[in-house]
Short mmCIF file of C-alpha atoms in Angstrom, two decimals:
data_model
loop_
_atom_site.label_atom_id
_atom_site.label_comp_id
_atom_site.label_asym_id
_atom_site.label_seq_id
_atom_site.Cartn_x
_atom_site.Cartn_y
_atom_site.Cartn_z
CA UNK Q 51 -10.31 13.06 -21.55
CA UNK Q 52 -13.72 14.48 -20.80
CA UNK Q 53 -14.07 17.81 -19.06
CA UNK Q 54 -15.54 18.03 -15.58
CA UNK Q 55 -18.53 19.88 -17.06
CA UNK Q 56 -19.22 17.14 -19.59
CA UNK Q 57 -18.92 14.46 -16.90
CA UNK Q 58 -21.35 16.34 -14.67
CA UNK Q 59 -23.87 16.69 -17.51
CA UNK Q 60 -23.65 13.01 -18.42
CA UNK Q 61 -24.07 11.90 -14.81
CA UNK Q 62 -27.09 14.20 -14.48
CA UNK Q 63 -28.84 12.15 -17.20
CA UNK Q 64 -28.51 8.86 -15.30
CA UNK Q 65 -32.00 9.06 -13.68
CA UNK Q 66 -33.52 9.86 -17.08
CA UNK Q 67 -31.78 6.92 -18.73
CA UNK Q 68 -32.99 4.63 -15.97
CA UNK Q 69 -36.57 5.51 -16.92
CA UNK Q 70 -36.34 6.06 -20.68
CA UNK Q 71 -33.31 3.95 -21.64
CA UNK Q 72 -35.21 1.16 -23.35
CA UNK Q 73 -37.45 3.61 -25.24
CA UNK Q 74 -34.32 5.36 -26.49
CA UNK Q 75 -32.62 2.16 -27.63
CA UNK Q 76 -35.82 0.90 -29.26
CA UNK Q 77 -36.04 4.09 -31.29
CA UNK Q 78 -32.30 3.90 -31.98
CA UNK Q 79 -32.60 0.53 -33.70
CA UNK Q 80 -35.58 1.75 -35.73
CA UNK Q 81 -33.55 4.72 -36.97
CA UNK Q 82 -30.43 2.61 -37.54
CA UNK Q 83 -32.12 -0.04 -39.67
CA UNK Q 84 -34.07 2.56 -41.64
CA UNK Q 85 -30.96 4.56 -42.55
CA UNK Q 86 -28.65 1.54 -42.88
CA UNK Q 87 -30.72 -1.57 -43.73
CA UNK Q 88 -27.52 -3.46 -44.55
CA UNK Q 89 -26.91 -3.73 -40.80
CA UNK Q 90 -29.90 -6.08 -40.60
CA UNK Q 91 -27.40 -8.65 -41.88
CA UNK Q 92 -25.42 -8.33 -38.65
CA UNK Q 93 -27.97 -8.14 -35.83
CA UNK Q 94 -29.95 -11.08 -34.44
CA UNK Q 95 -33.53 -10.48 -35.58
CA UNK Q 96 -35.02 -12.71 -32.89
CA UNK Q 97 -33.32 -10.70 -30.14
CA UNK Q 98 -34.71 -7.54 -31.74
CA UNK Q 99 -38.27 -8.92 -31.77
CA UNK Q 100 -38.03 -10.07 -28.16
CA UNK Q 101 -36.55 -6.75 -26.99
CA UNK Q 102 -33.40 -8.40 -25.61
CA UNK Q 103 -31.02 -6.33 -27.72
CA UNK Q 104 -32.74 -3.07 -26.83
CA UNK Q 105 -32.60 -3.89 -23.12
CA UNK Q 106 -28.94 -4.91 -23.29
CA UNK Q 107 -27.98 -1.69 -25.05
CA UNK Q 108 -30.03 0.38 -22.61
CA UNK Q 109 -28.17 -1.25 -19.72
CA UNK Q 110 -24.82 -0.56 -21.40
CA UNK Q 111 -25.68 3.10 -22.02
CA UNK Q 112 -26.90 3.47 -18.44
CA UNK Q 113 -23.67 1.95 -17.07
CA UNK Q 114 -21.55 4.19 -19.30
CA UNK Q 115 -23.35 7.27 -18.00
CA UNK Q 116 -23.19 6.16 -14.37
CA UNK Q 117 -19.45 5.43 -14.53
CA UNK Q 118 -18.43 8.03 -17.09
CA UNK Q 119 -15.80 9.34 -14.68
CA UNK Q 120 -14.49 5.82 -13.98
CA UNK Q 121 -14.66 4.01 -17.32
CA UNK Q 122 -12.22 1.40 -16.04
CA UNK Q 123 -15.13 0.15 -13.91
CA UNK Q 124 -17.00 -1.02 -17.00
CA UNK Q 125 -13.96 -2.40 -18.83
CA UNK Q 126 -15.01 -6.04 -18.21
CA UNK Q 127 -18.38 -5.26 -19.84
CA UNK Q 128 -16.59 -3.49 -22.68
CA UNK Q 129 -14.45 -6.57 -23.32
CA UNK Q 130 -17.50 -8.83 -23.24
CA UNK Q 131 -19.26 -6.72 -25.87
CA UNK Q 132 -16.05 -6.32 -27.87
CA UNK Q 133 -15.70 -10.11 -28.14
CA UNK Q 134 -19.20 -10.23 -29.63
CA UNK Q 135 -18.42 -7.34 -31.98
CA UNK Q 136 -15.24 -9.03 -33.19
CA UNK Q 137 -17.06 -12.29 -33.84
CA UNK Q 138 -19.72 -10.42 -35.84
CA UNK Q 139 -17.26 -8.34 -37.83
CA UNK Q 140 -18.24 -4.91 -36.48
CA UNK Q 141 -15.91 -2.26 -37.95
CA UNK Q 142 -14.56 1.05 -36.70
CA UNK Q 143 -16.36 2.78 -39.58
CA UNK Q 144 -19.72 1.73 -38.15
CA UNK Q 145 -19.26 3.52 -34.82
CA UNK Q 146 -20.02 7.04 -36.16
CA UNK Q 147 -23.22 5.64 -37.70
CA UNK Q 148 -24.24 4.22 -34.33
CA UNK Q 149 -23.39 7.50 -32.57
CA UNK Q 150 -25.42 9.60 -34.99
CA UNK Q 151 -28.53 7.45 -34.62
CA UNK Q 152 -28.17 7.15 -30.84
CA UNK Q 153 -28.07 10.92 -30.43
CA UNK Q 154 -31.07 11.28 -32.72
CA UNK Q 155 -32.97 8.72 -30.64
CA UNK Q 156 -32.13 10.57 -27.41
CA UNK Q 157 -33.35 13.80 -28.97
CA UNK Q 158 -36.62 12.31 -30.19
CA UNK Q 159 -37.50 10.39 -27.02
CA UNK Q 160 -36.56 13.10 -24.51
CA UNK Q 161 -37.88 15.99 -26.60
CA UNK Q 162 -37.26 19.42 -25.08
CA UNK Q 163 -35.45 17.80 -22.13
CA UNK Q 164 -32.63 16.91 -24.54
CA UNK Q 165 -31.02 20.34 -24.64
CA UNK Q 166 -28.16 21.20 -26.96
CA UNK Q 167 -25.88 21.11 -23.91
CA UNK Q 168 -26.92 17.53 -23.10
CA UNK Q 169 -26.67 16.35 -26.70
CA UNK Q 170 -23.23 17.93 -27.12
CA UNK Q 171 -22.05 16.31 -23.90
CA UNK Q 172 -23.30 12.91 -25.06
CA UNK Q 173 -21.67 13.37 -28.46
CA UNK Q 174 -18.35 14.04 -26.74
CA UNK Q 175 -18.80 11.13 -24.33
CA UNK Q 176 -19.78 8.74 -27.10
CA UNK Q 177 -16.61 9.63 -28.97
CA UNK Q 178 -14.51 8.66 -25.96
CA UNK Q 179 -16.44 5.44 -25.33
CA UNK Q 180 -16.31 4.48 -29.02
CA UNK Q 181 -12.56 4.99 -29.08
CA UNK Q 182 -12.21 2.56 -26.17
CA UNK Q 183 -14.24 -0.08 -28.02
CA UNK Q 184 -12.36 0.46 -31.27
CA UNK Q 185 -9.01 0.15 -29.52
CA UNK Q 186 -9.97 -3.07 -27.72
CA UNK Q 187 -11.53 -4.59 -30.84
CA UNK Q 188 -8.56 -3.69 -33.04
CA UNK Q 189 -6.32 -5.78 -30.78
CA UNK Q 190 -8.84 -8.62 -30.82
CA UNK Q 191 -8.99 -8.64 -34.63
CA UNK Q 192 -5.21 -8.65 -34.79
CA UNK Q 193 -4.90 -11.53 -32.34
CA UNK Q 194 -7.62 -13.58 -34.08
CA UNK Q 195 -5.92 -13.24 -37.47
CA UNK Q 196 -2.28 -13.59 -36.45
CA UNK Q 197 -2.51 -16.56 -34.06
CA UNK Q 198 -1.56 -19.98 -35.39
CA UNK Q 199 -4.47 -21.25 -37.49
CA UNK Q 200 -6.24 -17.91 -37.14
CA UNK Q 201 -8.08 -15.92 -39.78
CA UNK Q 202 -9.92 -12.66 -40.43
CA UNK Q 203 -13.63 -12.44 -41.16
CA UNK Q 204 -15.35 -15.72 -41.96
CA UNK Q 205 -13.80 -19.00 -43.08
CA UNK Q 206 -15.38 -22.02 -44.76
CA UNK Q 207 -15.83 -25.12 -42.61
CA UNK Q 208 -17.26 -28.44 -43.80
CA UNK Q 209 -19.69 -30.45 -41.71
CA UNK Q 210 -17.68 -33.62 -41.23
CA UNK Q 211 -20.20 -35.24 -38.89
CA UNK Q 212 -23.72 -34.46 -37.72
CA UNK Q 213 -24.73 -36.30 -34.53
CA UNK Q 214 -28.11 -36.28 -32.79
CA UNK Q 215 -27.39 -35.86 -29.08
CA UNK Q 216 -30.96 -35.68 -27.72
CA UNK Q 217 -34.49 -35.03 -28.92
CA UNK Q 218 -33.67 -31.34 -29.36
CA UNK Q 219 -29.86 -31.02 -29.57
CA UNK Q 220 -27.60 -31.98 -32.49
CA UNK Q 221 -23.81 -31.67 -32.70
CA UNK Q 222 -21.94 -30.52 -35.79
CA UNK Q 223 -18.27 -31.48 -36.20
CA UNK Q 224 -16.68 -28.79 -38.39
CA UNK Q 225 -13.34 -29.01 -40.22
CA UNK Q 226 -11.69 -26.29 -42.36
CA UNK Q 227 -12.53 -26.60 -46.03
CA UNK Q 228 -9.03 -25.42 -46.97
CA UNK Q 229 -7.42 -28.23 -44.97
CA UNK Q 230 -5.35 -25.79 -42.93
CA UNK Q 231 -4.79 -25.52 -39.19
CA UNK Q 232 -7.47 -24.06 -36.95
CA UNK Q 233 -7.02 -21.62 -34.10
CA UNK Q 234 -7.04 -22.86 -30.56
CA UNK Q 235 -9.50 -21.39 -28.09
CA UNK Q 236 -10.22 -21.13 -24.40
CA UNK Q 237 -12.82 -23.55 -23.01
CA UNK Q 238 -16.10 -21.67 -22.81
CA UNK Q 239 -15.64 -19.60 -25.98
CA UNK Q 240 -17.92 -19.56 -29.03
CA UNK Q 241 -17.85 -19.13 -32.80
CA UNK Q 242 -20.22 -17.16 -35.02
CA UNK Q 243 -21.96 -19.07 -37.79
CA UNK Q 244 -23.02 -16.97 -40.78
CA UNK Q 245 -25.83 -18.27 -42.98
CA UNK Q 246 -27.70 -17.18 -46.10
CA UNK Q 247 -30.94 -19.14 -45.72
CA UNK Q 248 -33.15 -19.64 -48.79
CA UNK Q 249 -36.28 -17.51 -48.51
CA UNK Q 250 -34.76 -15.15 -45.93
CA UNK Q 251 -34.12 -11.53 -46.94
CA UNK Q 252 -31.15 -11.01 -44.66
CA UNK Q 253 -28.07 -12.93 -43.65
CA UNK Q 254 -28.30 -14.56 -40.21
CA UNK Q 255 -25.41 -14.77 -37.74
CA UNK Q 256 -25.58 -16.80 -34.54
CA UNK Q 257 -23.04 -17.55 -31.83
CA UNK Q 258 -22.66 -21.14 -30.62
CA UNK Q 259 -20.43 -22.31 -27.80
CA UNK Q 260 -17.71 -24.76 -28.73
CA UNK Q 261 -18.71 -27.97 -26.97
CA UNK Q 262 -15.43 -29.88 -27.02
CA UNK Q 263 -11.92 -29.18 -25.75
CA UNK Q 264 -9.38 -27.23 -27.81
CA UNK Q 265 -6.59 -29.06 -29.59
CA UNK Q 266 -8.85 -31.22 -31.78
CA UNK Q 267 -8.71 -31.18 -35.60
CA UNK Q 268 -12.31 -29.94 -35.58
CA UNK Q 269 -14.64 -27.49 -33.88
CA UNK Q 270 -17.83 -28.91 -32.40
CA UNK Q 271 -21.01 -26.95 -31.81
CA UNK Q 272 -24.09 -28.53 -30.24
CA UNK Q 273 -27.24 -26.71 -31.30
CA UNK Q 274 -30.67 -26.81 -29.70
CA UNK Q 275 -33.57 -26.76 -32.13
CA UNK Q 276 -35.81 -23.86 -31.08
CA UNK Q 277 -39.32 -24.92 -32.02
CA UNK Q 278 -42.25 -22.52 -32.05
CA UNK Q 279 -43.99 -21.80 -28.75
CA UNK Q 280 -47.08 -19.70 -28.00
CA UNK Q 281 -46.03 -16.12 -28.69
CA UNK Q 282 -42.58 -17.18 -29.88
CA UNK Q 283 -41.75 -18.20 -33.45
CA UNK Q 284 -39.42 -21.06 -34.25
CA UNK Q 285 -35.69 -20.32 -34.43
CA UNK Q 286 -34.89 -19.69 -38.08
CA UNK Q 287 -31.22 -20.67 -37.81
CA UNK Q 288 -31.51 -23.61 -35.42
CA UNK Q 289 -34.33 -25.19 -37.43
CA UNK Q 290 -32.35 -24.71 -40.65
CA UNK Q 291 -29.25 -26.32 -39.14
CA UNK Q 292 -31.25 -29.27 -37.85
CA UNK Q 293 -33.41 -29.83 -40.92
CA UNK Q 294 -31.40 -28.63 -43.91
CA UNK Q 295 -27.68 -28.73 -43.16
CA UNK Q 296 -26.17 -32.15 -43.78
CA UNK Q 297 -22.76 -33.79 -43.67
CA UNK Q 298 -20.57 -32.38 -46.42
CA UNK Q 299 -22.22 -28.95 -46.41
CA UNK Q 300 -20.09 -25.85 -45.85
CA UNK Q 301 -20.68 -23.21 -43.15
CA UNK Q 302 -18.98 -19.86 -42.60
CA UNK Q 303 -17.35 -19.45 -39.17
CA UNK Q 304 -15.63 -16.63 -37.34
CA UNK Q 305 -12.54 -17.32 -35.25
CA UNK Q 306 -13.38 -18.28 -31.63
CA UNK Q 307 -14.25 -15.45 -29.26
CA UNK Q 308 -15.78 -14.87 -25.83
CA UNK Q 309 -14.95 -13.72 -22.32
CA UNK Q 310 -16.60 -16.60 -20.42
CA UNK Q 311 -13.63 -18.93 -20.04
CA UNK Q 312 -12.29 -21.43 -17.56
CA UNK Q 313 -9.38 -20.08 -15.51
CA UNK Q 314 -6.83 -22.84 -16.04
CA UNK Q 315 -4.41 -21.20 -13.59
CA UNK Q 316 -6.80 -21.64 -10.68
CA UNK Q 317 -5.92 -24.86 -8.88
CA UNK Q 318 -8.98 -24.90 -6.64
CA UNK Q 319 -11.95 -27.26 -7.13
CA UNK Q 320 -14.30 -26.29 -9.95
CA UNK Q 321 -18.09 -26.66 -10.10
CA UNK Q 322 -19.78 -26.72 -13.51
CA UNK Q 323 -23.57 -26.26 -13.44
CA UNK Q 324 -25.80 -26.21 -16.50
CA UNK Q 325 -29.41 -26.23 -17.58
CA UNK Q 326 -30.57 -27.46 -21.00
CA UNK Q 327 -28.29 -26.51 -23.87
CA UNK Q 328 -26.29 -24.41 -21.42
CA UNK Q 329 -24.15 -27.51 -20.90
CA UNK Q 330 -22.16 -26.83 -24.10
CA UNK Q 331 -19.48 -24.53 -22.62
CA UNK Q 332 -19.47 -26.65 -19.46
CA UNK Q 333 -18.64 -29.77 -21.48
CA UNK Q 334 -15.80 -27.90 -23.17
CA UNK Q 335 -14.43 -27.02 -19.74
CA UNK Q 336 -14.80 -30.57 -18.42
CA UNK Q 337 -13.19 -32.09 -21.51
CA UNK Q 338 -10.28 -29.67 -21.24
CA UNK Q 339 -9.66 -30.60 -17.61
CA UNK Q 340 -9.85 -34.28 -18.50
CA UNK Q 341 -7.61 -34.01 -21.58
CA UNK Q 342 -4.94 -32.06 -19.66
CA UNK Q 343 -5.10 -34.59 -16.81
CA UNK Q 344 -5.84 -31.84 -14.33
CA UNK Q 345 -5.87 -32.90 -10.69
CA UNK Q 346 -8.54 -30.31 -9.82
CA UNK Q 347 -11.63 -31.66 -8.13
CA UNK Q 348 -14.52 -31.30 -10.60
CA UNK Q 349 -18.25 -31.40 -9.82
CA UNK Q 350 -20.42 -31.49 -12.96
CA UNK Q 351 -24.13 -30.80 -12.42
CA UNK Q 352 -26.70 -30.76 -15.19
CA UNK Q 353 -30.45 -30.09 -15.14
CA UNK Q 354 -32.75 -31.26 -17.94
CA UNK Q 355 -36.45 -31.81 -18.42
CA UNK Q 356 -35.87 -35.56 -18.74
CA UNK Q 357 -33.48 -38.07 -20.24
CA UNK Q 358 -34.96 -37.41 -23.69
CA UNK Q 359 -33.61 -33.85 -23.49
CA UNK Q 360 -30.27 -34.71 -21.87
CA UNK Q 361 -27.49 -34.27 -24.45
CA UNK Q 362 -23.90 -35.54 -24.24
CA UNK Q 363 -24.68 -37.57 -21.11
CA UNK Q 364 -22.58 -40.62 -22.03
CA UNK Q 365 -19.63 -38.46 -23.12
CA UNK Q 366 -19.68 -36.52 -19.85
CA UNK Q 367 -19.81 -39.72 -17.81
CA UNK Q 368 -16.85 -41.12 -19.74
CA UNK Q 369 -14.80 -37.97 -19.12
CA UNK Q 370 -15.74 -37.95 -15.43
CA UNK Q 371 -14.66 -41.59 -15.11
CA UNK Q 372 -11.31 -40.69 -16.71
CA UNK Q 373 -10.73 -37.75 -14.35
CA UNK Q 374 -9.54 -38.29 -10.80
CA UNK Q 375 -11.80 -36.60 -8.27
CA UNK Q 376 -14.55 -35.77 -10.76
CA UNK Q 377 -18.26 -36.48 -10.20
CA UNK Q 378 -21.39 -35.96 -12.31
CA UNK Q 379 -24.93 -35.35 -11.05
CA UNK Q 380 -28.20 -35.19 -13.01
CA UNK Q 381 -31.40 -33.38 -12.05
CA UNK Q 382 -34.56 -34.09 -14.11
CA UNK Q 383 -37.62 -31.88 -13.75
CA UNK Q 384 -40.02 -34.40 -15.30
CA UNK Q 385 -38.33 -37.80 -15.57
CA UNK Q 386 -39.97 -40.49 -17.67
CA UNK Q 387 -40.34 -44.18 -16.92
CA UNK Q 388 -37.22 -44.80 -19.01
CA UNK Q 389 -35.18 -42.55 -16.70
CA UNK Q 390 -35.46 -44.82 -13.68
CA UNK Q 391 -32.07 -45.16 -12.05
CA UNK Q 392 -30.22 -42.79 -14.38
CA UNK Q 393 -30.73 -39.47 -12.58
CA UNK Q 394 -29.91 -38.30 -9.08
CA UNK Q 395 -32.59 -35.74 -8.25
CA UNK Q 396 -36.15 -35.13 -9.40
CA UNK Q 397 -37.54 -31.63 -9.62
CA UNK Q 398 -35.25 -28.61 -9.45
CA UNK Q 399 -31.81 -27.87 -8.08
CA UNK Q 400 -31.96 -26.61 -4.51
CA UNK Q 401 -29.39 -25.52 -1.96
CA UNK Q 402 -29.51 -28.61 0.31
CA UNK Q 403 -28.75 -30.83 -2.70
CA UNK Q 404 -25.89 -28.58 -3.83
CA UNK Q 405 -24.42 -28.62 -0.34
CA UNK Q 406 -24.73 -32.42 -0.31
CA UNK Q 407 -22.92 -33.07 -3.61
CA UNK Q 408 -20.39 -30.21 -3.68
CA UNK Q 409 -17.49 -30.94 -1.29
CA UNK Q 410 -16.83 -27.29 -0.45
CA UNK Q 411 -18.02 -23.81 -1.39
CA UNK Q 412 -14.35 -22.82 -1.63
CA UNK Q 413 -14.34 -23.41 -5.36
CA UNK Q 414 -14.72 -21.69 -8.71
CA UNK Q 415 -18.34 -21.88 -9.89
CA UNK Q 416 -19.32 -21.70 -13.57
CA UNK Q 417 -22.89 -21.99 -14.81
CA UNK Q 418 -24.93 -21.49 -17.96
CA UNK Q 419 -28.51 -22.02 -19.07
CA UNK Q 420 -31.78 -20.11 -19.47
CA UNK Q 421 -31.79 -16.77 -17.67
CA UNK Q 422 -34.36 -17.83 -15.01
CA UNK Q 423 -32.28 -20.96 -14.31
CA UNK Q 424 -29.11 -18.88 -13.92
CA UNK Q 425 -30.89 -16.39 -11.65
CA UNK Q 426 -31.96 -19.29 -9.46
CA UNK Q 427 -28.46 -20.80 -9.29
CA UNK Q 428 -26.90 -17.41 -8.63
CA UNK Q 429 -29.28 -16.79 -5.73
CA UNK Q 430 -28.54 -20.22 -4.23
CA UNK Q 431 -24.79 -19.70 -4.38
CA UNK Q 432 -24.99 -16.24 -2.82
CA UNK Q 433 -27.31 -17.61 -0.13
CA UNK Q 434 -24.71 -20.28 0.59
CA UNK Q 435 -22.09 -17.58 1.01
CA UNK Q 436 -20.08 -18.14 -2.16
CA UNK Q 437 -18.17 -14.91 -2.91
CA UNK Q 438 -19.39 -13.09 -6.01
CA UNK Q 439 -15.82 -13.17 -7.35
CA UNK Q 440 -16.03 -16.98 -7.54
CA UNK Q 441 -19.30 -16.95 -9.52
CA UNK Q 442 -19.05 -16.94 -13.33
CA UNK Q 443 -21.88 -17.25 -15.83
CA UNK Q 444 -22.68 -16.82 -19.51
CA UNK Q 445 -25.76 -15.44 -21.27
CA UNK Q 446 -26.67 -16.95 -24.62
CA UNK Q 447 -27.44 -13.77 -26.54
CA UNK Q 448 -27.36 -10.17 -25.27
CA UNK Q 449 -26.22 -9.77 -21.68
CA UNK Q 450 -29.10 -9.78 -19.23
CA UNK Q 451 -29.49 -9.40 -15.49
CA UNK Q 452 -29.72 -12.00 -12.74
CA UNK Q 453 -31.84 -9.76 -10.57
CA UNK Q 454 -34.97 -10.40 -8.54
CA UNK Q 455 -37.20 -10.12 -11.59
CA UNK Q 456 -35.37 -13.02 -13.21
CA UNK Q 457 -35.63 -14.96 -9.98
CA UNK Q 458 -39.39 -14.41 -9.91
CA UNK Q 459 -39.56 -15.85 -13.41
CA UNK Q 460 -37.67 -18.92 -12.22
CA UNK Q 461 -40.23 -19.48 -9.47
CA UNK Q 462 -43.36 -18.91 -11.57
CA UNK Q 463 -42.34 -20.75 -14.77
#
């Protein structure tokens, strides 16, 4: 346990971290990759370039400092990060490396303000926080390996089928190369795909939501091709999967992980809302409810640019038709002439439409999509009076924030 003095010192740094947190984490990653370049094989390079990873870490450090005397408050966030660490293969031996470089970054960014007393307090606090992560992740590694069909590290899976779902999304049906059983998973979870891409210096690891129900002889991931945009390069991994990976090829997968899961014990109605490729965990949830013949009322809502970009539409409609009390609703921002009669709303999701198609706000709400989209949906649900405890969402990539800044982006983009 931390001493009262250490806790007081850590909490005194909260205002400083609020201002300089991102500068500290930016410098941290520079130091980390310089001293341990092998870790470039673990981290998502695109998130590094876009600053998402630095911001996520800054938020985590800030929360740890703010609640250093009540670490149980941040346990849900710890578990979320621990799932990602387990899927990436982060080891206990890497935590001291992280701690050393984080303290060095604090010292460099804060300069004389980072007194020996502050640095010693942070070293002590980091040790406690790291031990919490290591303990949680150790259990996760054990569970992933010892469950039926489970495994440690990465396992070879063969691409049994490759199916084009829309103009930008393709599904990959993956079966174990060794012919053995595969671990079950909770609807909403993801797997890590590890790739050595010709011409790339480092290994690339990406997480993709499983887009079908558990209990199948395969895992399915549905990947959006991330093409280049002004100021944003094309997605190295997604383009490689779309263009180069073919049926019969072998990919390396981690065992399923993730905290964003459908609560199957909740008997209340469920509302699944998605934007773009964010429908992948939602489809897994829908398929699970359909396959288990759940009598829960299900409202499935999906937003896409147009029918050309709408993946898995026919499959969702089939599952909805097989499920008593289930409905599906499509919102197209820019429908084409070919979309006439196949969508339900033009433009963007708004509260009056949600209130029209959702029978009751007394339900469990799950949503996923681009951050501005999720900020918009979150604001609508809170405006409607949906309790925060009934609102569940998933970020693709480092955890972000559904704050007013994200909402502004939703309005201006």
